[in-house]
Short mmCIF file of C-alpha atoms and ligand atoms in Angstrom, two decimals:
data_model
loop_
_atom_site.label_atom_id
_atom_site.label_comp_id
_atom_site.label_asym_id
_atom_site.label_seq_id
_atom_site.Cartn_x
_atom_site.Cartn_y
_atom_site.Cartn_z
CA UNK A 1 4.13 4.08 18.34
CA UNK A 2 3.95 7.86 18.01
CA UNK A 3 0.71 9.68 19.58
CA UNK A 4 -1.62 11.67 17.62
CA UNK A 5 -2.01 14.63 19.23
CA UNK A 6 -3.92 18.02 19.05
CA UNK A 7 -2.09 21.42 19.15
CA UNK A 8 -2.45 22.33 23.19
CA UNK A 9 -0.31 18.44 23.33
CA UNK A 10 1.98 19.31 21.34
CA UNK A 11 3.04 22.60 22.26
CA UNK A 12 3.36 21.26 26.14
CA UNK A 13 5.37 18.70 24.57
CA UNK A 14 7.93 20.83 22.43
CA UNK A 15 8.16 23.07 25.54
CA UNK A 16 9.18 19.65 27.19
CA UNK A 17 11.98 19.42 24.63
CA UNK A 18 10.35 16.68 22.66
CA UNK A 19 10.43 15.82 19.31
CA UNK A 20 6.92 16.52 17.25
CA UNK A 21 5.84 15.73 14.03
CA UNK A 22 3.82 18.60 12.74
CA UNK A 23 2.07 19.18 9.27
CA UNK A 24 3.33 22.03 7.07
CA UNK A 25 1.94 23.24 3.71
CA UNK A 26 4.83 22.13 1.96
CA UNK A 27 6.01 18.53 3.96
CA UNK A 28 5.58 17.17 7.01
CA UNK A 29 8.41 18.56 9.78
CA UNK A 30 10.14 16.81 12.54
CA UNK A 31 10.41 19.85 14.75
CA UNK A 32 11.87 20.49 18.31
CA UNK A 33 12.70 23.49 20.00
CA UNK A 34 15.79 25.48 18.13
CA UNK A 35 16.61 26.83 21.57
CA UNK A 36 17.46 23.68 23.01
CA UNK A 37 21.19 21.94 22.11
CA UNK A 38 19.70 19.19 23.52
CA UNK A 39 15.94 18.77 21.78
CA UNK A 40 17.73 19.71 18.54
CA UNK A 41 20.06 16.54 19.03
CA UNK A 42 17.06 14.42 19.06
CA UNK A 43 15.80 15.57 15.83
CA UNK A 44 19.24 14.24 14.58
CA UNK A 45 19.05 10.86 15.61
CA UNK A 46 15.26 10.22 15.19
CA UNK A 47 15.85 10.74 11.29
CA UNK A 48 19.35 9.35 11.30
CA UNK A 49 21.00 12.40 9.82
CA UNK A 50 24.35 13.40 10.14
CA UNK A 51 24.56 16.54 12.87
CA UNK A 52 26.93 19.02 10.52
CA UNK A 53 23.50 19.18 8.12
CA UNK A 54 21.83 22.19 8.94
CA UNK A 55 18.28 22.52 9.90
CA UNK A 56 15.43 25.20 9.24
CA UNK A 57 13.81 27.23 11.98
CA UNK A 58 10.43 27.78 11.19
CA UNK A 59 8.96 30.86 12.85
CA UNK A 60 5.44 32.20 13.70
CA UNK A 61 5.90 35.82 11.94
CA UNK A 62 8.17 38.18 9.71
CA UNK A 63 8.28 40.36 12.51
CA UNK A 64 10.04 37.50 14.58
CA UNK A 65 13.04 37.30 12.28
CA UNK A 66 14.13 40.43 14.73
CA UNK A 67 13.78 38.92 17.86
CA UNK A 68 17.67 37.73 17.51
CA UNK A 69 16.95 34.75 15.18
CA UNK A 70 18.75 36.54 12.41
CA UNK A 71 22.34 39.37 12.32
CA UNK A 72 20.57 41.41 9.88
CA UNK A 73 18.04 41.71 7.43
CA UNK A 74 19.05 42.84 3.89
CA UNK A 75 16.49 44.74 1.70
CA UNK A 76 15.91 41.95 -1.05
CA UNK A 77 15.13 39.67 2.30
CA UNK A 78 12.82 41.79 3.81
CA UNK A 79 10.92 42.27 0.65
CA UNK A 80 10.98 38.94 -0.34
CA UNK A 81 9.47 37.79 4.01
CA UNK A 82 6.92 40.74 3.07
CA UNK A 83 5.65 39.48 0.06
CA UNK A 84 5.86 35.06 -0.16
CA UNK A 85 5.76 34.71 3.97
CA UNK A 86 4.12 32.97 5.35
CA UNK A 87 4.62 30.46 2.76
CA UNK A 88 7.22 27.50 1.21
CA UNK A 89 10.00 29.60 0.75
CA UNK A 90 13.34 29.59 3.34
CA UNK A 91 15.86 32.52 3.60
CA UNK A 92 19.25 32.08 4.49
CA UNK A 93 20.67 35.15 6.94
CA UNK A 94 23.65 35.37 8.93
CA UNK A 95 22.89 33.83 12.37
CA UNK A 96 21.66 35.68 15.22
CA UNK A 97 22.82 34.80 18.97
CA UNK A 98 19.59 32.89 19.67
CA UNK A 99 20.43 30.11 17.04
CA UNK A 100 22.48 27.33 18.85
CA UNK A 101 25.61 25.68 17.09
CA UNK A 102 23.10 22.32 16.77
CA UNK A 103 21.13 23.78 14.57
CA UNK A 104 23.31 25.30 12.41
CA UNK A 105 25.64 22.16 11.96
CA UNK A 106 28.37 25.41 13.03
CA UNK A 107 27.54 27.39 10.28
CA UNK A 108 27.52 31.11 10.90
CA UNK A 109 24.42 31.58 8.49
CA UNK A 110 20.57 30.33 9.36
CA UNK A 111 17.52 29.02 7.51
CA UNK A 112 14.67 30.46 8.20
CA UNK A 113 10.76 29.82 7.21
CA UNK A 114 7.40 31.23 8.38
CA UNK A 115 5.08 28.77 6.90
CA UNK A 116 1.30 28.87 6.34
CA UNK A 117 -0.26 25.86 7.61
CA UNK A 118 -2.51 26.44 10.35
CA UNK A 119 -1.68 23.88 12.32
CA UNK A 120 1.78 24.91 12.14
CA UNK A 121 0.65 28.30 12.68
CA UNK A 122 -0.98 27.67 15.49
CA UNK A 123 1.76 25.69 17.06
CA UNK A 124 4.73 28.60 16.54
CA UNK A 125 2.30 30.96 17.96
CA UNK A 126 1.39 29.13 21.24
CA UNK A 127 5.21 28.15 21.63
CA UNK A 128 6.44 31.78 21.43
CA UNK A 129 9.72 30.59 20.14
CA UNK A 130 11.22 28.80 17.22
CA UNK A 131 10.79 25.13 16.14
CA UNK A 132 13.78 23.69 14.27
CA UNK A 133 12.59 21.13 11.97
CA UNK A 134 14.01 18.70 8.58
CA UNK A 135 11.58 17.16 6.93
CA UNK A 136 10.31 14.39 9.15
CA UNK A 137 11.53 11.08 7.15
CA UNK A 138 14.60 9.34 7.84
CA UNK A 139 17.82 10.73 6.21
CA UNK A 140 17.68 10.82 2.40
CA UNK A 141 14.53 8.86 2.07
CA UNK A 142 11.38 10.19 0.63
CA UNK A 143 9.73 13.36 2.40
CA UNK A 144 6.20 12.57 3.56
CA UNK A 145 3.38 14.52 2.29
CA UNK A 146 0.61 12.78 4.93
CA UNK A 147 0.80 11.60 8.65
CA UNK A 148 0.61 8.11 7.35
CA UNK A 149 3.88 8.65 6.46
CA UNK A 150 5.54 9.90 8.72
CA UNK A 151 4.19 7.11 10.95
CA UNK A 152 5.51 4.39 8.63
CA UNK A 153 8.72 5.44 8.37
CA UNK A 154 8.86 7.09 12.09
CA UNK A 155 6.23 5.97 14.10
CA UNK A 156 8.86 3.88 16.50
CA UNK A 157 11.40 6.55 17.12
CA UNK A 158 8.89 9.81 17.89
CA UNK A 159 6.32 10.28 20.45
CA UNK A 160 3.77 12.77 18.60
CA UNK A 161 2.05 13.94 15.11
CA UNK A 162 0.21 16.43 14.69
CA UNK A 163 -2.51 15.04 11.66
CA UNK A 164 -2.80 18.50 9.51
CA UNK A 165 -4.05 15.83 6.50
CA UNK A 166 -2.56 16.01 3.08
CA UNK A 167 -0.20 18.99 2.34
CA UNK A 168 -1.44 21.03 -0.01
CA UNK A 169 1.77 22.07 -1.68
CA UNK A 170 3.63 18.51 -1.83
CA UNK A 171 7.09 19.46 -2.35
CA UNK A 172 9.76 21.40 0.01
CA UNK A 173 10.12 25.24 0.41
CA UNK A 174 12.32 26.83 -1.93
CA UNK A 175 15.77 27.66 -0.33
CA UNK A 176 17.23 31.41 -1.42
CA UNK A 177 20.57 32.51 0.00
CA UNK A 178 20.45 36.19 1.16
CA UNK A 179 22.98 36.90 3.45
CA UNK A 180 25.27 38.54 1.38
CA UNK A 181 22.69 40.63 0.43
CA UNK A 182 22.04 39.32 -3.23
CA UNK A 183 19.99 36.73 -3.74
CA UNK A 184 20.70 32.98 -5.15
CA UNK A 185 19.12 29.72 -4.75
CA UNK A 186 20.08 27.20 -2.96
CA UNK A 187 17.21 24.48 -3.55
CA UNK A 188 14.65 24.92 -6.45
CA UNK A 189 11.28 24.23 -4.31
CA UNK A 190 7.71 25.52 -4.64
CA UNK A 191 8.33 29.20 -5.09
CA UNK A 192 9.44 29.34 -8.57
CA UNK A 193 12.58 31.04 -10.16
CA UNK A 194 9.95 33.13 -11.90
CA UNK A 195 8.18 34.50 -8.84
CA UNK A 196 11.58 35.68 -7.70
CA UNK A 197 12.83 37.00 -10.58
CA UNK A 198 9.62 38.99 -10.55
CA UNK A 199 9.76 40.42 -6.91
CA UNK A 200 13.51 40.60 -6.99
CA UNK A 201 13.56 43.10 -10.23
CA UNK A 202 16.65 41.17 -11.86
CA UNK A 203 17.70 37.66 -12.11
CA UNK A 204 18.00 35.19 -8.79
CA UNK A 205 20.95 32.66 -10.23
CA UNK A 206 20.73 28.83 -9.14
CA UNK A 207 23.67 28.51 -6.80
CA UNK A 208 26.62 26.33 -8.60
CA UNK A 209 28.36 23.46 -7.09
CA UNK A 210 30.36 25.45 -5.00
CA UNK A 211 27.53 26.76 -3.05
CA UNK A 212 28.69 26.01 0.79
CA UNK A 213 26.10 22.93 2.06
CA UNK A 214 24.13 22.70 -0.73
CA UNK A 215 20.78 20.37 0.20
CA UNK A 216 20.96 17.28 -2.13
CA UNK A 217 24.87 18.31 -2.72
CA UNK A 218 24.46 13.93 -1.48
CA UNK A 219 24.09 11.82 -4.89
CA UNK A 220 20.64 10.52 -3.73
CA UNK A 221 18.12 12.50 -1.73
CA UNK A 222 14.26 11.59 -1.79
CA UNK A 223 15.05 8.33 -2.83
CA UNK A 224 12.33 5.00 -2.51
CA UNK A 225 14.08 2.05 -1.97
CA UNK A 226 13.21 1.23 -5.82
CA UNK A 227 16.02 2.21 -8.04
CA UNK A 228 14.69 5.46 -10.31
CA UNK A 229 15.52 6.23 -13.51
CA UNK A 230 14.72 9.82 -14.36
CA UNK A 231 14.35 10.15 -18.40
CA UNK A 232 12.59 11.86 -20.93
CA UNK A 233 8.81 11.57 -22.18
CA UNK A 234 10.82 10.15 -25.38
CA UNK A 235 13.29 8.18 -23.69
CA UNK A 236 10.55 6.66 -21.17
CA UNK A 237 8.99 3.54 -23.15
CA UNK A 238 11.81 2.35 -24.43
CA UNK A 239 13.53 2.40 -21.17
CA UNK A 240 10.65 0.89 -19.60
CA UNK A 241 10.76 -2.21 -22.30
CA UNK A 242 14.82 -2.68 -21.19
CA UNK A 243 14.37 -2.32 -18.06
CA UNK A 244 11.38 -5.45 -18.46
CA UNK A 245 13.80 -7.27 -20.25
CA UNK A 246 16.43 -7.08 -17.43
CA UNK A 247 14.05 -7.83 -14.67
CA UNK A 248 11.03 -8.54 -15.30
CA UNK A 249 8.28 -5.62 -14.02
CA UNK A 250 8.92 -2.06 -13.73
CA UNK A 251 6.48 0.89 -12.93
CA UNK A 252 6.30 3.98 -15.20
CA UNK A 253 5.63 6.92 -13.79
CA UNK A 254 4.01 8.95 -16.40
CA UNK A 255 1.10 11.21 -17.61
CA UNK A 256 -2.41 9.18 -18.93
CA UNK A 257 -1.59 10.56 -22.12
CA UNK A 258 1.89 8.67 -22.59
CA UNK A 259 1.54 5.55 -25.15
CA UNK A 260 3.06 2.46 -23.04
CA UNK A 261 2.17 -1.06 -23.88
CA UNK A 262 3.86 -4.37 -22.77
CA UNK A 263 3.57 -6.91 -20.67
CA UNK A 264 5.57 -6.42 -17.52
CA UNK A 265 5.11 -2.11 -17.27
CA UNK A 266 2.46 -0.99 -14.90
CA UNK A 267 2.03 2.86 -15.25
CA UNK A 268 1.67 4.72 -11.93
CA UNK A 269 -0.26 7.54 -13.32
CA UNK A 270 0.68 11.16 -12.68
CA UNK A 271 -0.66 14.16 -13.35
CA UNK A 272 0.37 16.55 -15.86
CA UNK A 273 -0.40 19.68 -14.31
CA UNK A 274 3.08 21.09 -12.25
CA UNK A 275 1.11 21.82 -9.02
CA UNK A 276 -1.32 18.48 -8.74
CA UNK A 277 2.34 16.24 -10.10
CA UNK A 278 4.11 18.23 -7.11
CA UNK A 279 1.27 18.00 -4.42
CA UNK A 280 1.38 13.83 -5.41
CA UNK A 281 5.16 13.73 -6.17
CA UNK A 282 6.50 11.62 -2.99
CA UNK A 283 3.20 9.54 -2.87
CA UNK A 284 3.88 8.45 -6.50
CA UNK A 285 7.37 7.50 -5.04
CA UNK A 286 6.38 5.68 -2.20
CA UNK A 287 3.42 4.27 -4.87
CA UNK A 288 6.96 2.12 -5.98
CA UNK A 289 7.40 0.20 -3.21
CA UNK A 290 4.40 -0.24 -2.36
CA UNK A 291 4.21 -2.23 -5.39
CA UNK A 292 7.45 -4.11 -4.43
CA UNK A 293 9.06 -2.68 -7.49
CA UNK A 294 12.96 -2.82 -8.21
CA UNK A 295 12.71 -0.60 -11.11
CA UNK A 296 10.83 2.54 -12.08
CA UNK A 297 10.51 4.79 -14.88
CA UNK A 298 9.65 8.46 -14.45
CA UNK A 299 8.96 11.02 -16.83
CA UNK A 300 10.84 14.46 -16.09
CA UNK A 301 8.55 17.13 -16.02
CA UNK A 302 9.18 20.63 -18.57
CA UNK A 303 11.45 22.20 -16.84
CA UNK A 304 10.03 26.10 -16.26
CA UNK A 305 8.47 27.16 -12.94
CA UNK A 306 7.44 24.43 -10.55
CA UNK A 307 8.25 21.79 -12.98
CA UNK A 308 12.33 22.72 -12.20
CA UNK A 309 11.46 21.26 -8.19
CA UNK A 310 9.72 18.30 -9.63
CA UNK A 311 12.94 17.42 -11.87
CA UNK A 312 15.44 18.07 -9.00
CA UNK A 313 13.76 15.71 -6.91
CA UNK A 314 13.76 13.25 -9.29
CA UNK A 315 16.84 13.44 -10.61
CA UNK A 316 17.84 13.03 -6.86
CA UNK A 317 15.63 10.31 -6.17
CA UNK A 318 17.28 8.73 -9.47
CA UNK A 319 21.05 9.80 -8.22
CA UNK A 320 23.75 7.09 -7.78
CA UNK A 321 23.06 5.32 -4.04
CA UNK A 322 25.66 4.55 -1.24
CA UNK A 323 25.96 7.92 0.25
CA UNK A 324 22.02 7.86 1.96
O1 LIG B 1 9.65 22.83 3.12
C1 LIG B 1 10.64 22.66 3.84
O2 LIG B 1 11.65 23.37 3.73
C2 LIG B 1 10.57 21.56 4.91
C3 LIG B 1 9.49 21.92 5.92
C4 LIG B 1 9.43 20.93 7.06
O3 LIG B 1 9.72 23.22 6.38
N1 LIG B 1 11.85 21.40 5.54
C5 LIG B 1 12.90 20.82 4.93
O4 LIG B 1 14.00 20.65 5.77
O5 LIG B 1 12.90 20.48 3.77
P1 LIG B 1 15.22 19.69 5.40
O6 LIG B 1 16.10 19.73 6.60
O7 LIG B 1 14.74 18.37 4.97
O8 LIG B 1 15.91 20.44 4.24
C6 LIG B 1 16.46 21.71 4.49
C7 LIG B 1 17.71 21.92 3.75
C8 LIG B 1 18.82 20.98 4.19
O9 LIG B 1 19.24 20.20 3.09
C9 LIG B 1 19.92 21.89 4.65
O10 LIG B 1 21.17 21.49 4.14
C10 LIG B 1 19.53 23.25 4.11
O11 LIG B 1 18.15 23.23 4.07
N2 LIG B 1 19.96 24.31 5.01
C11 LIG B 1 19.54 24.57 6.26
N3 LIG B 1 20.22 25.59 6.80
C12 LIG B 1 21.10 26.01 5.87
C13 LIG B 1 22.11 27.00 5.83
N4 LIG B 1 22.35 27.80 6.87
N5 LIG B 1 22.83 27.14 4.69
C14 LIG B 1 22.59 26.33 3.61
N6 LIG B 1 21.66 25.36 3.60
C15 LIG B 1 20.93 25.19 4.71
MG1 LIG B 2 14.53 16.69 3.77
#
């Protein structure tokens, strides 16, 4: 079983080329050093992912994005490091000659993130270099929010945490393209559309379909081993009563003001407010089977600001299985 560790471990360890969970503000990371081919690979196979899916390199500073990590640094990046770094938002450059092959999955572009949890912070500055790191659950299962889960789901295959507690923002950084020097995004995530739109000066455009490696371009992503079924506040209690009549029990994931009644629904309750629903998002999730559910309801969120993360997620935790 994986070590809890404090920050002086860990960085001895990563510098060792081991694998470490550490706490971000956003979800927990499975990092390793991005230097290192071979540290990178183990990232890979603790979480069971396929190697040609990129990872993010998570630095200490903006000012380290020069220190090779990236080719160049358009204007709309730099302003958009200066302003949300540190903080849950990735860029995507064109590589620089310190990012490894491993990392990139080939690519000839790189994600990178400065995030704001100390711990984290703490970490990246002691290492000196940069820590490529997923999210640290196995591949296309639910991201974990709390070192209790990472330790469930990969407390066998890793041999530290770092316990930051709870993250405080619940839901992945928000993945903008820049390296052609306009900016698109790639993932919806906790920096909203809005907040770009706003620093930008002009409109930042969801990336379509054809967007090269698009996270969750996979059916299902952030998926419980319950099957989901992402509807409508409208739609929910009548899908709820179906779904009772074809099996028995099913959970509902909705707000305490949503009328439900029946036997066989249990309501998992969830917040209305965007940021408290995303900070609890993947513990409502795993909340399913805990409860040995096969079924469960959840009520897409209004879809402006951070309300459009909270809907991707779910309509990937509710996408069609077999890929994952
Ligand atoms: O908040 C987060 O972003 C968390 C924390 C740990 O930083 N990390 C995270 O990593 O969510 P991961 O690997 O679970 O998701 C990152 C996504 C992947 O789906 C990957 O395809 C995409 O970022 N990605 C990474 N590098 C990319 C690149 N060069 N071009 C396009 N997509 C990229
Ligand atoms: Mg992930």
């Amino acid at each position: 079983m994986a070590r809890v560790v404090d920050i002086d471990e860990a960085v001895r360890l990563l510098r060792g080329g081991a694998v470490v969970a550490l706490p971000t503000e956003t979800v927990y990371g499975l990092a390793a050093d991005a230097e290192s081919p071979e540290a990178v690979a183990r990232i890979f196979e603790a979480k069971g992912r396929p190697s040609s899916h990129p990872l993010i390199v998570h630095l200490p500073s903006v000012d380290a994005l020069d220190d090779g990590w990236v080719a160049s640094i358009p204007p709309v990046a730099q302003r958009l490091a200066d302003l949300l770094w540190p903080g849950p938002l990735t860029l995507i450059f064109e590589r620089g000659p310190r990012v490894p092959d491993a990392v990139t999955g080939g690519l000839e572009t790189v994600g990178i993130r400065v995030p704001s949890h100390p711990a984290m912070r703490s970490v990246l500055e002691r290492f000196g270099g940069g820590l490529a790191a997923p999210s640290a659950n196995r591949f296309g299962a639910v991201s974990p929010t709390t070192a209790a889960h990472v330790l469930a789901d990969l407390g066998h295959r890793i041999e530290a945490i770092v316990d930051g507690g709870d993250c405080e923002v619940g839901i992945e950084s928000t993945i903008v393209d820049v390296s052609t020097g306009v900016a698109r995004i790639l993932r919806p995530g906790a920096v909203t559309r809005e907040e770009l739109e706003a620093i930008v000066g002009g409109p930042v455009p969801l990336a379509g379909e054809d967007a090269p490696r698009a996270p969750g371009a996979l059916a299902s992503h952030y998926a419980p081993r319950a099957r989901i079924h992402a509807v409508s506040a409208d739609e929910a209690p009548q899908q709820a009563r179906e779904l009772v009549e074809s099996h028995g029990r099913v959970a509902v994931l909705a707000p305490p003001s949503m009328i439900l009644e029946g036997d066989g629904i249990t309501r998992i309750e969830v917040p209305d407010d965007p940021r408290e629903r995303a900070r609890g998002l993947y513990a409502s999730l795993r909340a399913v089977d805990a409860g040995a559910f096969d079924h469960a309801v959840v009520v897409l969120p209004d879809e402006s600001g951070l309300g459009a993360a909270i809907a991707d997620r779910l309509r990937k935790a509710a996408g069609p299985r077999g890929e994952a």
